[in-house]
PDB file of C-alpha atoms in Angstrom:
ATOM      1  CA  MET A 103    -120.277  51.133 200.840  1.00 38.00           C
ATOM      2  CA  ILE A 104    -117.959  53.249 202.736  1.00 37.00           C
ATOM      3  CA  ALA A 105    -115.058  55.269 201.073  1.00 41.00           C
ATOM      4  CA  CYS A 106    -111.948  55.110 203.178  1.00 44.00           C
ATOM      5  CA  ASP A 107    -110.293  58.488 203.534  1.00 40.00           C
ATOM      6  CA  ALA A 108    -107.249  58.086 201.513  1.00 38.00           C
ATOM      7  CA  ARG A 109    -105.315  60.840 203.149  1.00 35.00           C
ATOM      8  CA  CYS A 110    -105.412  59.051 206.510  1.00 36.00           C
ATOM      9  CA  VAL A 111    -104.763  55.487 205.331  1.00 42.00           C
ATOM     10  CA  ILE A 112    -100.916  55.310 205.320  1.00 45.00           C
ATOM     11  CA  PRO A 113     -99.903  55.274 209.053  1.00 45.00           C
ATOM     12  CA  PRO A 114     -97.017  57.506 209.976  1.00 44.00           C
ATOM     13  CA  GLN A 115     -93.447  56.467 210.457  1.00 47.00           C
ATOM     14  CA  GLY A 116     -93.048  54.528 213.745  1.00 47.00           C
ATOM     15  CA  GLU A 117     -96.686  53.415 213.833  1.00 53.00           C
ATOM     16  CA  VAL A 118     -96.702  51.038 210.928  1.00 53.00           C
ATOM     17  CA  SER A 119     -99.066  48.194 211.084  1.00 76.00           C
ATOM     18  CA  MET A 120     -98.080  45.621 208.601  1.00 90.00           C
ATOM     19  CA  VAL A 121    -100.673  44.322 206.062  1.00 95.00           C
ATOM     20  CA  SER A 122     -99.800  40.924 204.532  1.00 96.00           C
ATOM     21  CA  ILE A 123    -101.048  40.568 200.771  1.00 97.00           C
ATOM     22  CA  VAL A 124    -101.227  38.063 197.957  1.00 97.00           C
ATOM     23  CA  ILE A 125    -101.288  39.070 194.433  1.00 97.00           C
ATOM     24  CA  LEU A 126    -103.441  37.234 191.790  1.00 95.00           C
ATOM     25  CA  SER A 127    -102.738  37.963 188.208  1.00 93.00           C
ATOM     26  CA  ASP A 128    -101.898  35.844 185.199  1.00 91.00           C
ATOM     27  CA  ILE A 129     -99.934  38.517 183.681  1.00 91.00           C
ATOM     28  CA  ARG A 130     -96.333  37.835 184.972  1.00 92.00           C
ATOM     29  CA  ILE A 131     -94.801  41.325 184.220  1.00 92.00           C
ATOM     30  CA  TYR A 132     -97.978  43.003 185.841  1.00 89.00           C
ATOM     31  CA  ALA A 133     -97.737  40.685 189.016  1.00 92.00           C
ATOM     32  CA  GLU A 134     -93.947  41.470 189.410  1.00 94.00           C
ATOM     33  CA  GLY A 135     -94.486  45.138 188.911  1.00 94.00           C
ATOM     34  CA  LEU A 136     -97.120  45.135 191.540  1.00 94.00           C
ATOM     35  CA  GLN A 137     -94.600  43.379 193.829  1.00 95.00           C
ATOM     36  CA  HIS A 138     -91.694  45.740 193.247  1.00 94.00           C
ATOM     37  CA  ILE A 139     -94.366  48.596 193.881  1.00 94.00           C
ATOM     38  CA  PHE A 140     -95.486  47.161 197.295  1.00 95.00           C
ATOM     39  CA  ALA A 141     -91.893  46.289 198.247  1.00 93.00           C
ATOM     40  CA  ARG A 142     -91.365  50.042 198.616  1.00 92.00           C
ATOM     41  CA  GLN A 143     -94.158  50.324 201.074  1.00 93.00           C
ATOM     42  CA  ALA A 144     -93.472  50.109 204.744  1.00 90.00           C
ATOM     43  CA  ALA A 145     -97.014  49.010 205.542  1.00 90.00           C
ATOM     44  CA  ILE A 146     -97.416  46.237 203.041  1.00 95.00           C
ATOM     45  CA  ASP A 147     -95.905  42.714 203.137  1.00 95.00           C
ATOM     46  CA  VAL A 148     -96.135  40.711 199.822  1.00 96.00           C
ATOM     47  CA  LEU A 149     -96.483  37.012 200.771  1.00 96.00           C
ATOM     48  CA  GLY A 150     -96.470  35.867 197.021  1.00 95.00           C
ATOM     49  CA  ALA A 151     -98.012  35.889 193.853  1.00 95.00           C
ATOM     50  CA  ALA A 152    -100.188  33.393 191.798  1.00 94.00           C
ATOM     51  CA  ALA A 153    -101.218  33.101 188.073  1.00 91.00           C
ATOM     52  CA  ASP A 154    -103.632  30.344 188.116  1.00 87.00           C
ATOM     53  CA  LEU A 155    -106.437  28.861 189.977  1.00 84.00           C
ATOM     54  CA  ALA A 156    -104.827  26.026 191.682  1.00 86.00           C
ATOM     55  CA  ARG A 157    -101.724  28.173 192.777  1.00 90.00           C
ATOM     56  CA  ALA A 158    -104.101  30.788 194.023  1.00 90.00           C
ATOM     57  CA  GLN A 159    -106.066  28.426 196.139  1.00 88.00           C
ATOM     58  CA  SER A 160    -103.035  26.944 197.547  1.00 91.00           C
ATOM     59  CA  LEU A 161    -101.141  30.089 198.327  1.00 94.00           C
ATOM     60  CA  VAL A 162    -104.193  31.807 199.885  1.00 94.00           C
ATOM     61  CA  GLY A 163    -105.055  28.836 201.849  1.00 92.00           C
ATOM     62  CA  ASP A 164    -101.519  28.303 203.317  1.00 94.00           C
ATOM     63  CA  GLN A 165    -100.751  32.003 203.774  1.00 95.00           C
ATOM     64  CA  GLN A 166    -104.093  33.335 204.909  1.00 95.00           C
ATOM     65  CA  PRO A 167    -103.107  37.094 204.031  1.00 96.00           C
ATOM     66  CA  ASP A 168    -104.944  40.118 205.305  1.00 96.00           C
ATOM     67  CA  VAL A 169    -105.618  41.010 201.599  1.00 96.00           C
ATOM     68  CA  VAL A 170    -105.920  39.349 198.416  1.00 96.00           C
ATOM     69  CA  LEU A 171    -105.381  41.644 195.297  1.00 96.00           C
ATOM     70  CA  LEU A 172    -107.409  40.194 192.555  1.00 94.00           C
ATOM     71  CA  ASP A 173    -106.769  41.213 189.063  1.00 93.00           C
ATOM     72  CA  MET A 174    -110.110  41.303 187.456  1.00 88.00           C
ATOM     73  CA  THR A 175    -108.937  40.571 183.951  1.00 86.00           C
ATOM     74  CA  MET A 176    -108.055  36.948 184.827  1.00 86.00           C
ATOM     75  CA  PRO A 177    -110.440  34.369 183.601  1.00 82.00           C
ATOM     76  CA  ALA A 178    -113.607  33.744 185.782  1.00 80.00           C
ATOM     77  CA  PRO A 179    -112.498  36.310 188.436  1.00 84.00           C
ATOM     78  CA  CYS A 180    -115.723  36.065 190.374  1.00 82.00           C
ATOM     79  CA  GLU A 181    -115.589  32.387 190.700  1.00 82.00           C
ATOM     80  CA  LEU A 182    -111.791  32.895 191.745  1.00 86.00           C
ATOM     81  CA  ALA A 183    -113.175  35.387 194.463  1.00 88.00           C
ATOM     82  CA  ARG A 184    -115.580  32.746 195.711  1.00 86.00           C
ATOM     83  CA  LEU A 185    -112.792  30.110 196.052  1.00 88.00           C
ATOM     84  CA  ILE A 186    -110.600  32.600 197.841  1.00 90.00           C
ATOM     85  CA  VAL A 187    -113.295  33.233 200.317  1.00 88.00           C
ATOM     86  CA  GLU A 188    -113.587  29.332 200.864  1.00 87.00           C
ATOM     87  CA  ALA A 189    -109.898  29.143 201.281  1.00 89.00           C
ATOM     88  CA  SER A 190    -109.422  32.019 203.599  1.00 90.00           C
ATOM     89  CA  PRO A 191    -112.572  33.431 204.997  1.00 88.00           C
ATOM     90  CA  GLU A 192    -110.971  36.294 206.931  1.00 90.00           C
ATOM     91  CA  SER A 193    -109.045  37.649 203.930  1.00 93.00           C
ATOM     92  CA  ARG A 194    -110.407  40.790 202.341  1.00 94.00           C
ATOM     93  CA  ILE A 195    -110.325  41.139 198.585  1.00 94.00           C
ATOM     94  CA  VAL A 196    -109.308  44.042 196.718  1.00 95.00           C
ATOM     95  CA  ALA A 197    -110.579  44.112 193.001  1.00 92.00           C
ATOM     96  CA  LEU A 198    -108.020  45.321 190.604  1.00 91.00           C
ATOM     97  CA  ALA A 199    -108.968  46.913 187.204  1.00 85.00           C
ATOM     98  CA  VAL A 200    -112.624  46.321 187.864  1.00 79.00           C
ATOM     99  CA  PRO A 201    -114.852  47.197 185.073  1.00 70.00           C
ATOM    100  CA  PHE A 202    -117.035  50.220 185.422  1.00 68.00           C
ATOM    101  CA  GLU A 203    -120.225  48.297 184.574  1.00 69.00           C
ATOM    102  CA  GLU A 204    -123.148  47.987 187.074  1.00 68.00           C
ATOM    103  CA  HIS A 205    -123.512  44.315 186.553  1.00 69.00           C
ATOM    104  CA  ASP A 206    -119.989  43.662 187.189  1.00 70.00           C
ATOM    105  CA  LEU A 207    -119.810  45.980 190.282  1.00 75.00           C
ATOM    106  CA  LEU A 208    -122.890  44.294 191.750  1.00 76.00           C
ATOM    107  CA  GLN A 209    -121.477  40.943 191.327  1.00 76.00           C
ATOM    108  CA  CYS A 210    -118.318  42.244 193.381  1.00 77.00           C
ATOM    109  CA  ALA A 211    -120.494  43.631 196.127  1.00 78.00           C
ATOM    110  CA  HIS A 212    -122.406  40.421 196.472  1.00 77.00           C
ATOM    111  CA  LEU A 213    -119.200  38.465 196.735  1.00 79.00           C
ATOM    112  CA  GLY A 214    -118.135  40.698 199.533  1.00 81.00           C
ATOM    113  CA  ILE A 215    -115.278  42.358 197.694  1.00 87.00           C
ATOM    114  CA  THR A 216    -114.079  45.283 200.035  1.00 87.00           C
ATOM    115  CA  GLY A 217    -111.959  47.316 197.830  1.00 89.00           C
ATOM    116  CA  TYR A 218    -112.457  48.616 194.150  1.00 89.00           C
ATOM    117  CA  ILE A 219    -109.717  49.878 191.803  1.00 90.00           C
ATOM    118  CA  LEU A 220    -110.631  51.111 188.470  1.00 86.00           C
ATOM    119  CA  ARG A 221    -108.293  50.808 185.379  1.00 86.00           C
ATOM    120  CA  GLU A 222    -107.434  54.393 185.616  1.00 87.00           C
ATOM    121  CA  ALA A 223    -106.494  54.511 189.262  1.00 90.00           C
ATOM    122  CA  SER A 224    -102.915  55.686 190.360  1.00 92.00           C
ATOM    123  CA  VAL A 225    -100.399  53.790 192.276  1.00 93.00           C
ATOM    124  CA  GLU A 226    -101.240  55.939 195.155  1.00 93.00           C
ATOM    125  CA  GLU A 227    -104.815  54.874 195.172  1.00 93.00           C
ATOM    126  CA  LEU A 228    -103.876  51.190 194.832  1.00 94.00           C
ATOM    127  CA  VAL A 229    -101.552  51.329 197.912  1.00 94.00           C
ATOM    128  CA  GLU A 230    -104.316  53.160 199.829  1.00 93.00           C
ATOM    129  CA  ALA A 231    -107.040  50.640 198.829  1.00 94.00           C
ATOM    130  CA  VAL A 232    -104.710  47.691 200.025  1.00 95.00           C
ATOM    131  CA  VAL A 233    -104.010  49.400 203.323  1.00 93.00           C
ATOM    132  CA  CYS A 234    -107.448  50.479 203.870  1.00 91.00           C
ATOM    133  CA  ALA A 235    -108.713  46.919 203.348  1.00 92.00           C
ATOM    134  CA  GLY A 236    -106.181  45.562 205.663  1.00 92.00           C
ATOM    135  CA  GLU A 237    -107.526  47.879 208.423  1.00 90.00           C
ATOM    136  CA  GLY A 238    -110.769  46.231 207.913  1.00 88.00           C
ATOM    137  CA  LYS A 239    -112.374  49.125 205.957  1.00 89.00           C
ATOM    138  CA  PHE A 240    -114.015  49.434 202.537  1.00 87.00           C
ATOM    139  CA  TYR A 241    -112.271  51.336 199.907  1.00 89.00           C
ATOM    140  CA  CYS A 242    -114.793  52.473 197.210  1.00 84.00           C
ATOM    141  CA  PRO A 243    -114.324  55.540 195.008  1.00 77.00           C
ATOM    142  CA  PRO A 244    -117.469  57.811 194.929  1.00 76.00           C
ATOM    143  CA  LYS A 245    -118.355  57.051 191.337  1.00 76.00           C
ATOM    144  CA  ILE A 246    -118.330  53.240 192.073  1.00 74.00           C
ATOM    145  CA  THR A 247    -120.187  53.705 195.253  1.00 73.00           C
ATOM    146  CA  ALA A 248    -122.925  55.668 193.303  1.00 74.00           C
ATOM    147  CA  CYS A 249    -123.099  53.000 190.602  1.00 71.00           C
ATOM    148  CA  ILE A 250    -123.583  50.222 193.175  1.00 70.00           C
ATOM    149  CA  LEU A 251    -126.087  51.971 195.120  1.00 72.00           C
ATOM    150  CA  ASN A 252    -128.018  52.833 192.004  1.00 68.00           C
ATOM    151  CA  GLY A 253    -128.091  49.116 191.056  1.00 64.00           C
ATOM    152  CA  LEU A 254    -129.061  47.957 194.493  1.00 64.00           C
ATOM    153  CA  GLN A 255    -132.028  50.484 194.415  1.00 61.00           C
ATOM    154  CA  ALA A 256    -133.210  49.762 191.099  1.00 57.00           C
ATOM    155  CA  PRO A 257    -136.556  47.963 190.946  1.00 56.00           C
ATOM    156  CA  ARG A 258    -136.211  44.338 190.060  1.00 53.00           C
ATOM    157  CA  GLU A 259    -138.743  42.254 188.392  1.00 52.00           C
ATOM    158  CA  PRO A 260    -140.099  39.472 190.731  1.00 54.00           C
ATOM    159  CA  ALA A 261    -138.654  36.217 190.263  1.00 51.00           C
ATOM    160  CA  PRO A 262    -140.976  33.651 188.733  1.00 56.00           C
ATOM    161  CA  PRO A 263    -142.446  30.957 191.067  1.00 58.00           C
ATOM    162  CA  PRO A 264    -140.450  27.733 191.418  1.00 54.00           C
ATOM    163  CA  ALA A 265    -141.465  24.885 189.085  1.00 52.00           C
ATOM    164  CA  THR A 266    -143.601  22.293 190.922  1.00 52.00           C
ATOM    165  CA  THR A 267    -145.850  20.734 188.262  1.00 56.00           C
ATOM    166  CA  PRO A 268    -144.402  18.283 185.813  1.00 56.00           C
ATOM    167  CA  ARG A 269    -145.231  20.653 183.052  1.00 58.00           C
ATOM    168  CA  GLN A 270    -143.420  23.474 184.742  1.00 57.00           C
ATOM    169  CA  ILE A 271    -140.528  21.306 185.443  1.00 52.00           C
ATOM    170  CA  GLN A 272    -140.320  20.259 181.881  1.00 54.00           C
ATOM    171  CA  ALA A 273    -140.541  23.869 180.500  1.00 59.00           C
ATOM    172  CA  ALA A 274    -137.889  24.962 182.926  1.00 54.00           C
ATOM    173  CA  ALA A 275    -135.555  22.167 181.540  1.00 51.00           C
ATOM    174  CA  ASP A 276    -136.584  23.032 177.980  1.00 54.00           C
ATOM    175  CA  ASP A 277    -135.818  26.668 178.616  1.00 55.00           C
ATOM    176  CA  ALA A 278    -132.396  26.051 180.127  1.00 52.00           C
ATOM    177  CA  PRO A 279    -129.411  26.642 177.642  1.00 48.00           C
ATOM    178  CA  ALA A 280    -127.767  23.472 176.553  1.00 47.00           C
ATOM    179  CA  PRO A 281    -124.437  23.183 178.591  1.00 47.00           C
ATOM    180  CA  ALA A 282    -121.097  21.733 177.227  1.00 53.00           C
ATOM    181  CA  ARG A 283    -120.343  18.046 177.511  1.00 65.00           C
ATOM    182  CA  LEU A 284    -119.146  16.823 180.822  1.00 70.00           C
ATOM    183  CA  THR A 285    -116.278  14.489 181.245  1.00 77.00           C
ATOM    184  CA  ARG A 286    -116.899  11.267 183.125  1.00 79.00           C
ATOM    185  CA  ARG A 287    -115.113  12.708 186.180  1.00 82.00           C
ATOM    186  CA  GLU A 288    -117.359  15.539 186.217  1.00 81.00           C
ATOM    187  CA  GLN A 289    -120.372  13.467 185.859  1.00 81.00           C
ATOM    188  CA  GLN A 290    -119.225  11.862 189.128  1.00 85.00           C
ATOM    189  CA  ILE A 291    -118.684  14.996 191.059  1.00 87.00           C
ATOM    190  CA  ALA A 292    -121.906  16.384 189.643  1.00 84.00           C
ATOM    191  CA  ALA A 293    -123.738  13.485 191.168  1.00 84.00           C
ATOM    192  CA  LEU A 294    -121.959  13.970 194.641  1.00 87.00           C
ATOM    193  CA  LEU A 295    -122.502  17.764 194.566  1.00 82.00           C
ATOM    194  CA  GLU A 296    -126.089  17.328 193.813  1.00 78.00           C
ATOM    195  CA  ASP A 297    -126.360  15.028 197.017  1.00 79.00           C
ATOM    196  CA  GLY A 298    -124.957  18.033 198.918  1.00 78.00           C
ATOM    197  CA  LEU A 299    -121.431  16.761 199.646  1.00 82.00           C
ATOM    198  CA  SER A 300    -118.582  19.216 200.415  1.00 82.00           C
ATOM    199  CA  ASN A 301    -115.397  19.458 198.439  1.00 82.00           C
ATOM    200  CA  LYS A 302    -113.501  17.531 200.986  1.00 84.00           C
ATOM    201  CA  GLN A 303    -116.297  14.881 201.227  1.00 86.00           C
ATOM    202  CA  ILE A 304    -116.113  14.384 197.353  1.00 89.00           C
ATOM    203  CA  ALA A 305    -112.321  14.196 197.498  1.00 87.00           C
ATOM    204  CA  ARG A 306    -112.304  11.382 200.123  1.00 88.00           C
ATOM    205  CA  GLN A 307    -115.181   9.512 198.284  1.00 88.00           C
ATOM    206  CA  LEU A 308    -113.354   9.750 194.909  1.00 89.00           C
ATOM    207  CA  ASN A 309    -109.887   9.456 196.331  1.00 86.00           C
ATOM    208  CA  ILE A 310    -108.647  12.723 194.699  1.00 85.00           C
ATOM    209  CA  GLU A 311    -107.160  15.987 196.049  1.00 82.00           C
ATOM    210  CA  VAL A 312    -109.541  18.589 197.440  1.00 81.00           C
ATOM    211  CA  SER A 313    -107.736  21.243 194.810  1.00 77.00           C
ATOM    212  CA  THR A 314    -108.567  18.842 191.975  1.00 81.00           C
ATOM    213  CA  VAL A 315    -112.350  18.753 193.173  1.00 84.00           C
ATOM    214  CA  LYS A 316    -112.390  22.484 193.303  1.00 82.00           C
ATOM    215  CA  ASN A 317    -111.217  22.731 189.764  1.00 79.00           C
ATOM    216  CA  HIS A 318    -113.809  20.315 188.573  1.00 82.00           C
ATOM    217  CA  VAL A 319    -116.565  22.238 190.509  1.00 84.00           C
ATOM    218  CA  HIS A 320    -115.254  25.434 188.801  1.00 82.00           C
ATOM    219  CA  ASN A 321    -115.674  23.773 185.207  1.00 79.00           C
ATOM    220  CA  LEU A 322    -119.034  22.424 186.187  1.00 81.00           C
ATOM    221  CA  LEU A 323    -120.272  25.863 186.976  1.00 82.00           C
ATOM    222  CA  LEU A 324    -119.090  27.228 183.802  1.00 80.00           C
ATOM    223  CA  LYS A 325    -120.478  24.484 181.761  1.00 78.00           C
ATOM    224  CA  LEU A 326    -123.837  24.452 183.471  1.00 78.00           C
ATOM    225  CA  GLU A 327    -123.914  28.321 183.147  1.00 77.00           C
ATOM    226  CA  VAL A 328    -124.662  28.905 186.964  1.00 78.00           C
ATOM    227  CA  ASP A 329    -123.020  31.045 189.617  1.00 78.00           C
ATOM    228  CA  ASN A 330    -122.722  28.566 192.527  1.00 77.00           C
ATOM    229  CA  ARG A 331    -123.025  24.990 193.846  1.00 76.00           C
ATOM    230  CA  ASN A 332    -126.721  25.496 194.743  1.00 73.00           C
ATOM    231  CA  GLN A 333    -127.743  26.564 191.420  1.00 76.00           C
ATOM    232  CA  ALA A 334    -125.889  23.582 189.829  1.00 77.00           C
ATOM    233  CA  ALA A 335    -127.537  21.193 192.182  1.00 75.00           C
ATOM    234  CA  SER A 336    -130.930  22.961 191.512  1.00 73.00           C
ATOM    235  CA  ARG A 337    -130.481  22.708 187.804  1.00 73.00           C
ATOM    236  CA  LEU A 338    -129.578  18.864 187.946  1.00 71.00           C
ATOM    237  CA  ARG A 339    -132.500  18.119 190.073  1.00 68.00           C
ATOM    238  CA  THR A 340    -134.755  20.008 187.704  1.00 66.00           C
ATOM    239  CA  SER A 341    -133.349  18.252 184.875  1.00 61.00           C
ATOM    240  CA  ARG A 342    -133.716  14.745 186.448  1.00 57.00           C
ATOM    241  CA  ALA A 343    -137.458  15.600 187.313  1.00 54.00           C
ATOM    242  CA  ALA A 344    -137.984  16.391 183.926  1.00 51.00           C
ATOM    243  CA  ASP A 345    -136.430  13.184 182.464  1.00 49.00           C
ATOM    244  CA  PRO A 346    -136.201  10.269 185.259  1.00 49.00           C
ATOM    245  CA  ASP A 347    -134.505   8.163 182.721  1.00 44.00           C
ATOM    246  CA  LEU A 348    -131.367  10.316 182.864  1.00 45.00           C
ATOM    247  CA  SER A 349    -128.648   8.504 184.761  1.00 41.00           C
ATOM    248  CA  ILE A 350    -127.479  11.548 186.776  1.00 41.00           C
ATOM    249  CA  GLY A 351    -129.926  14.275 185.793  1.00 38.00           C
ATOM    250  CA  TYR A 352    -128.519  16.280 183.166  1.00 41.00           C
ATOM    251  CA  PRO A 353    -130.528  18.160 180.563  1.00 39.00           C
ATOM    252  CA  THR A 354    -129.772  15.760 177.632  1.00 37.00           C
ATOM    253  CA  PRO A 355    -128.011  12.397 177.403  1.00 35.00           C
ATOM    254  CA  ALA A 356    -125.690  13.992 174.642  1.00 36.00           C
ATOM    255  CA  LEU A 357    -124.253  15.895 177.608  1.00 37.00           C
ATOM    256  CA  TYR A 358    -121.819  12.882 178.429  1.00 36.00           C
ATOM    257  CA  ARG A 359    -118.608  11.787 176.855  1.00 35.00           C
ATOM    258  CA  ASN A 360    -115.602   9.786 177.873  1.00 35.00           C
TER     259      ASN A 360
END
């Protein structure tokens, strides 16, 4: 991580290079306050704000901002960050009110988040982080940098070998926590996800909107207690191998409901 020199971030008058930004926060007064703050900054152009997953995807996908300011107090912020990257790969994400916890910071780092703002940060630091990110640089306060580097350098226990024998596969399925029940639509999408279809391909096959598919995939990840589509597909395949009688490959038939 590289800490941007805050004193050099704001360009001098006459040399302003605009940074477009979208604000994601489900606290209205919070989002409106941020918009008012940025409205006074010559270097920042606020394109809009969103308070929920569907609106966030739509706004970021349509506007393709330089920077997305993501309120980390929103539900499932890391999953939202993944969807932002899918909707606008060139946008850089600044995490606002990020918890000072090693696990959370490492998760942000793995997601490619390039700006980190702690809860105790000032307005000046927030503006500096946004402009810095808009210039293609990292903004990472020293205490966060130290925490991330410490987590990356810490020794990790080796991952267990993949399950290959029927007994190992069954044991892996037995050890997996039981997920919440899936709706019938989620079952359909999960089956297509397991086959490796993209969101657009799933939408075409089921004749629904891509945004609807993304919402269902988001719910599937939560219910299966995994971090991404590949992990979800792997868990489904493991469950099917453990019990071939399951129609789609979930850990237990009780998972289904209408």
